[in-house]
PDB file of C-alpha atoms in Angstrom:
ATOM      1  CA  MET A  20      -0.002  -0.015   0.063  1.00  0.00           C
ATOM      2  CA  VAL A  21       1.287   3.340  -0.972  1.00  0.00           C
ATOM      3  CA  GLU A  22       1.254   5.968   1.871  1.00  0.00           C
ATOM      4  CA  PRO A  23      -0.704   9.097   0.909  1.00  0.00           C
ATOM      5  CA  GLU A  24       1.137  12.312   0.307  1.00  0.00           C
ATOM      6  CA  ILE A  25       0.939  14.417   3.414  1.00  0.00           C
ATOM      7  CA  HIS A  26       0.418  18.197   2.830  1.00  0.00           C
ATOM      8  CA  ALA A  27      -0.123  20.780   5.591  1.00  0.00           C
ATOM      9  CA  HIS A  28       0.018  24.554   5.714  1.00  0.00           C
ATOM     10  CA  ALA A  29      -0.272  27.309   8.360  1.00  0.00           C
ATOM     11  CA  SER A  30       0.225  30.935   9.026  1.00  0.00           C
ATOM     12  CA  ALA A  31       1.775  32.493  12.078  1.00  0.00           C
ATOM     13  CA  PRO A  32      -0.698  34.444  14.342  1.00  0.00           C
ATOM     14  CA  GLY A  33      -0.625  38.064  13.238  1.00  0.00           C
ATOM     15  CA  GLY A  34       0.384  36.970   9.684  1.00  0.00           C
ATOM     16  CA  GLY A  35       3.513  37.831   7.864  1.00  0.00           C
ATOM     17  CA  VAL A  36       5.045  34.355   7.990  1.00  0.00           C
ATOM     18  CA  HIS A  37       3.541  31.319   6.227  1.00  0.00           C
ATOM     19  CA  GLY A  38       4.637  27.705   5.692  1.00  0.00           C
ATOM     20  CA  GLU A  39       3.867  24.274   4.127  1.00  0.00           C
ATOM     21  CA  ILE A  40       5.075  20.784   4.748  1.00  0.00           C
ATOM     22  CA  ARG A  41       4.842  18.278   1.938  1.00  0.00           C
ATOM     23  CA  GLY A  42       5.734  14.617   2.537  1.00  0.00           C
ATOM     24  CA  ARG A  43       7.904  14.012   5.495  1.00  0.00           C
ATOM     25  CA  ASP A  44      10.470  16.881   5.390  1.00  0.00           C
ATOM     26  CA  ASP A  45       9.733  19.109   2.415  1.00  0.00           C
ATOM     27  CA  VAL A  46       9.315  22.445   4.251  1.00  0.00           C
ATOM     28  CA  GLU A  47       8.575  25.729   2.520  1.00  0.00           C
ATOM     29  CA  ILE A  48       8.521  29.049   4.321  1.00  0.00           C
ATOM     30  CA  TYR A  49       7.505  32.322   2.796  1.00  0.00           C
ATOM     31  CA  PHE A  50       6.723  35.963   3.933  1.00  0.00           C
ATOM     32  CA  SER A  51       3.934  38.428   3.191  1.00  0.00           C
ATOM     33  CA  SER A  52       5.065  41.099   0.767  1.00  0.00           C
ATOM     34  CA  GLY A  53       7.553  43.454   2.613  1.00  0.00           C
ATOM     35  CA  PHE A  54       7.474  41.645   5.996  1.00  0.00           C
ATOM     36  CA  TYR A  55      10.980  40.125   5.898  1.00  0.00           C
ATOM     37  CA  GLY A  56      12.828  43.474   5.412  1.00  0.00           C
ATOM     38  CA  GLU A  57      10.940  45.087   8.214  1.00  0.00           C
ATOM     39  CA  ALA A  58      11.252  42.404  10.887  1.00  0.00           C
ATOM     40  CA  SER A  59      13.870  42.061  13.537  1.00  0.00           C
ATOM     41  CA  GLU A  60      15.467  38.731  14.267  1.00  0.00           C
ATOM     42  CA  ALA A  61      13.606  38.523  17.578  1.00  0.00           C
ATOM     43  CA  GLU A  62      10.280  38.994  15.792  1.00  0.00           C
ATOM     44  CA  LEU A  63      11.152  36.545  13.176  1.00  0.00           C
ATOM     45  CA  GLU A  64      12.127  33.971  15.850  1.00  0.00           C
ATOM     46  CA  GLN A  65       8.741  34.475  17.632  1.00  0.00           C
ATOM     47  CA  ARG A  66       6.600  34.271  14.437  1.00  0.00           C
ATOM     48  CA  LEU A  67       8.636  31.249  13.102  1.00  0.00           C
ATOM     49  CA  GLU A  68       8.209  29.380  16.476  1.00  0.00           C
ATOM     50  CA  ALA A  69       4.524  29.933  16.420  1.00  0.00           C
ATOM     51  CA  LEU A  70       4.274  29.018  12.778  1.00  0.00           C
ATOM     52  CA  PHE A  71       6.201  25.700  13.309  1.00  0.00           C
ATOM     53  CA  ARG A  72       3.971  24.806  16.224  1.00  0.00           C
ATOM     54  CA  LEU A  73       0.779  25.281  14.086  1.00  0.00           C
ATOM     55  CA  LEU A  74       2.359  23.664  11.079  1.00  0.00           C
ATOM     56  CA  TRP A  75       3.283  20.601  13.035  1.00  0.00           C
ATOM     57  CA  VAL A  76      -0.242  20.279  14.541  1.00  0.00           C
ATOM     58  CA  GLU A  77      -1.626  20.457  10.939  1.00  0.00           C
ATOM     59  CA  PHE A  78       0.979  17.966   9.755  1.00  0.00           C
ATOM     60  CA  GLU A  79       0.058  15.433  12.426  1.00  0.00           C
ATOM     61  CA  LYS A  80      -3.668  15.879  11.655  1.00  0.00           C
ATOM     62  CA  ALA A  81      -2.974  15.214   7.955  1.00  0.00           C
ATOM     63  CA  ARG A  82      -0.755  12.229   8.768  1.00  0.00           C
ATOM     64  CA  GLN A  83      -3.402  10.698  11.143  1.00  0.00           C
ATOM     65  CA  ARG A  84      -6.169  11.173   8.464  1.00  0.00           C
ATOM     66  CA  GLY A  85      -3.994   9.262   6.006  1.00  0.00           C
ATOM     67  CA  GLN A  86      -3.302   6.205   8.164  1.00  0.00           C
ATOM     68  CA  GLN A  87      -4.800   4.263  11.016  1.00  0.00           C
ATOM     69  CA  VAL A  88      -2.171   3.639  13.696  1.00  0.00           C
ATOM     70  CA  TYR A  89      -3.639   0.462  15.040  1.00  0.00           C
ATOM     71  CA  ALA A  90      -5.640  -0.995  12.135  1.00  0.00           C
ATOM     72  CA  ASP A  91      -6.313  -4.202  13.881  1.00  0.00           C
ATOM     73  CA  ASN A  92      -7.686  -2.445  16.989  1.00  0.00           C
ATOM     74  CA  SER A  93      -4.979  -3.955  19.180  1.00  0.00           C
ATOM     75  CA  GLU A  94      -4.339  -2.596  22.599  1.00  0.00           C
ATOM     76  CA  VAL A  95      -1.547  -0.116  23.416  1.00  0.00           C
ATOM     77  CA  THR A  96       1.177  -2.110  25.165  1.00  0.00           C
ATOM     78  CA  ASP A  97       3.620  -1.071  27.961  1.00  0.00           C
ATOM     79  CA  ALA A  98       6.355  -0.991  25.289  1.00  0.00           C
ATOM     80  CA  ASP A  99       4.203   1.357  23.185  1.00  0.00           C
ATOM     81  CA  ARG A 100       3.600   3.659  26.261  1.00  0.00           C
ATOM     82  CA  ARG A 101       7.425   3.646  26.908  1.00  0.00           C
ATOM     83  CA  PHE A 102       8.215   4.446  23.257  1.00  0.00           C
ATOM     84  CA  PHE A 103       5.696   7.377  23.162  1.00  0.00           C
ATOM     85  CA  LYS A 104       7.015   8.889  26.504  1.00  0.00           C
ATOM     86  CA  GLU A 105      10.710   8.505  25.436  1.00  0.00           C
ATOM     87  CA  ARG A 106       9.847   9.784  21.911  1.00  0.00           C
ATOM     88  CA  ASP A 107       8.279  12.838  23.337  1.00  0.00           C
ATOM     89  CA  ALA A 108      11.484  13.466  25.425  1.00  0.00           C
ATOM     90  CA  LEU A 109      13.765  13.444  22.305  1.00  0.00           C
ATOM     91  CA  VAL A 110      15.522  16.736  21.517  1.00  0.00           C
ATOM     92  CA  ALA A 111      16.004  17.289  17.785  1.00  0.00           C
ATOM     93  CA  GLU A 112      18.062  20.022  16.164  1.00  0.00           C
ATOM     94  CA  GLY A 113      18.596  21.345  12.692  1.00  0.00           C
ATOM     95  CA  GLY A 114      20.696  24.321  11.373  1.00  0.00           C
ATOM     96  CA  SER A 115      21.284  26.281   8.302  1.00  0.00           C
ATOM     97  CA  ASP A 116      24.488  25.692   6.216  1.00  0.00           C
ATOM     98  CA  ASP A 117      25.833  29.061   7.424  1.00  0.00           C
ATOM     99  CA  ALA A 118      24.931  28.395  11.061  1.00  0.00           C
ATOM    100  CA  ARG A 119      22.981  31.609  11.240  1.00  0.00           C
ATOM    101  CA  ILE A 120      19.713  29.660  11.942  1.00  0.00           C
ATOM    102  CA  THR A 121      19.169  26.923  14.473  1.00  0.00           C
ATOM    103  CA  ILE A 122      15.909  25.202  15.344  1.00  0.00           C
ATOM    104  CA  THR A 123      15.493  22.852  18.220  1.00  0.00           C
ATOM    105  CA  ALA A 124      12.454  20.979  19.569  1.00  0.00           C
ATOM    106  CA  GLN A 125      11.796  18.507  22.329  1.00  0.00           C
ATOM    107  CA  GLY A 126       9.030  16.106  21.266  1.00  0.00           C
ATOM    108  CA  LEU A 127       8.499  18.576  18.354  1.00  0.00           C
ATOM    109  CA  GLN A 128       6.578  20.941  20.759  1.00  0.00           C
ATOM    110  CA  PRO A 129       7.652  23.610  21.410  1.00  0.00           C
ATOM    111  CA  TRP A 130       9.925  24.635  18.514  1.00  0.00           C
ATOM    112  CA  ARG A 131      12.667  27.062  19.378  1.00  0.00           C
ATOM    113  CA  VAL A 132      14.246  29.177  16.593  1.00  0.00           C
ATOM    114  CA  HIS A 133      17.476  31.111  17.096  1.00  0.00           C
ATOM    115  CA  ILE A 134      18.560  33.572  14.395  1.00  0.00           C
ATOM    116  CA  THR A 135      21.964  35.175  14.813  1.00  0.00           C
ATOM    117  CA  ASP A 136      22.016  38.975  15.139  1.00  0.00           C
ATOM    118  CA  GLY A 137      22.600  40.738  11.818  1.00  0.00           C
ATOM    119  CA  THR A 138      21.073  37.882   9.738  1.00  0.00           C
ATOM    120  CA  VAL A 139      18.239  39.949   8.322  1.00  0.00           C
ATOM    121  CA  ARG A 140      20.734  42.599   7.146  1.00  0.00           C
ATOM    122  CA  ALA A 141      23.234  39.951   5.807  1.00  0.00           C
ATOM    123  CA  LEU A 142      20.794  37.749   3.889  1.00  0.00           C
ATOM    124  CA  ARG A 143      18.218  38.429   1.218  1.00  0.00           C
ATOM    125  CA  GLU A 144      14.776  36.937   1.748  1.00  0.00           C
ATOM    126  CA  PRO A 145      15.306  33.996  -0.634  1.00  0.00           C
ATOM    127  CA  GLU A 146      18.609  33.039   1.201  1.00  0.00           C
ATOM    128  CA  PHE A 147      16.978  33.374   4.577  1.00  0.00           C
ATOM    129  CA  CYS A 148      13.999  31.112   3.431  1.00  0.00           C
ATOM    130  CA  ALA A 149      16.397  28.510   2.034  1.00  0.00           C
ATOM    131  CA  GLY A 150      18.290  28.588   5.384  1.00  0.00           C
ATOM    132  CA  ILE A 151      15.169  28.211   7.604  1.00  0.00           C
ATOM    133  CA  GLN A 152      13.853  25.417   5.246  1.00  0.00           C
ATOM    134  CA  THR A 153      17.141  23.563   5.483  1.00  0.00           C
ATOM    135  CA  ALA A 154      17.171  23.866   9.242  1.00  0.00           C
ATOM    136  CA  ALA A 155      13.579  22.669   9.572  1.00  0.00           C
ATOM    137  CA  ALA A 156      14.168  19.690   7.306  1.00  0.00           C
ATOM    138  CA  ARG A 157      17.251  18.688   9.299  1.00  0.00           C
ATOM    139  CA  LEU A 158      15.449  18.927  12.568  1.00  0.00           C
ATOM    140  CA  ILE A 159      12.623  16.674  11.150  1.00  0.00           C
ATOM    141  CA  ASN A 160      15.227  14.241   9.839  1.00  0.00           C
ATOM    142  CA  ASP A 161      17.171  14.252  13.135  1.00  0.00           C
ATOM    143  CA  ARG A 162      13.961  13.532  15.046  1.00  0.00           C
ATOM    144  CA  LEU A 163      13.071  10.715  12.685  1.00  0.00           C
ATOM    145  CA  ALA A 164      16.602   9.055  13.064  1.00  0.00           C
ATOM    146  CA  GLN A 165      16.405   9.385  16.825  1.00  0.00           C
ATOM    147  CA  ALA A 166      12.790   7.858  16.820  1.00  0.00           C
ATOM    148  CA  ILE A 167      14.056   4.869  14.600  1.00  0.00           C
ATOM    149  CA  GLN A 168      16.947   4.173  16.967  1.00  0.00           C
ATOM    150  CA  LEU A 169      14.577   4.415  19.944  1.00  0.00           C
ATOM    151  CA  ARG A 170      12.084   2.037  18.238  1.00  0.00           C
ATOM    152  CA  GLY A 171      14.966  -0.410  17.684  1.00  0.00           C
ATOM    153  CA  ARG A 172      15.911  -0.316  21.475  1.00  0.00           C
ATOM    154  CA  ILE A 173      12.407  -0.703  22.739  1.00  0.00           C
ATOM    155  CA  TYR A 174      10.954  -3.213  20.312  1.00  0.00           C
ATOM    156  CA  ARG A 175      13.862  -5.600  19.917  1.00  0.00           C
TER     157      ARG A 175
END
């Protein structure tokens, strides 16, 4: 059976910053016209954190609509409960190639975004968007790799 393509989108509260996730780690971030050039690093951090929280909620809803976790109606086991608890404690991280942008998340909630001072002046909007998208994809892949390792330890 082919897994359905997951697609989720969201906008930060207050607008200005928008994003989409397609598949597992194809993240696209974009700004309302003129927003990037007027925003500070601190404001971008706050809006991006809010956006990622909302985007991840929408991603999870889309993923759950596309698959039934326990298709055979089996019970959740002690190993499952341990896996979910330890998975939610995982800390994942991703960064841009130039190390100006770092994103971390524990259990993928809450997301923390750090943007080095001077980044908005140094990078044009397309360069910044590419950096944030790279950082987000790396965080998602880091979390996935850790979850796979955790699954191997718990379900041997």
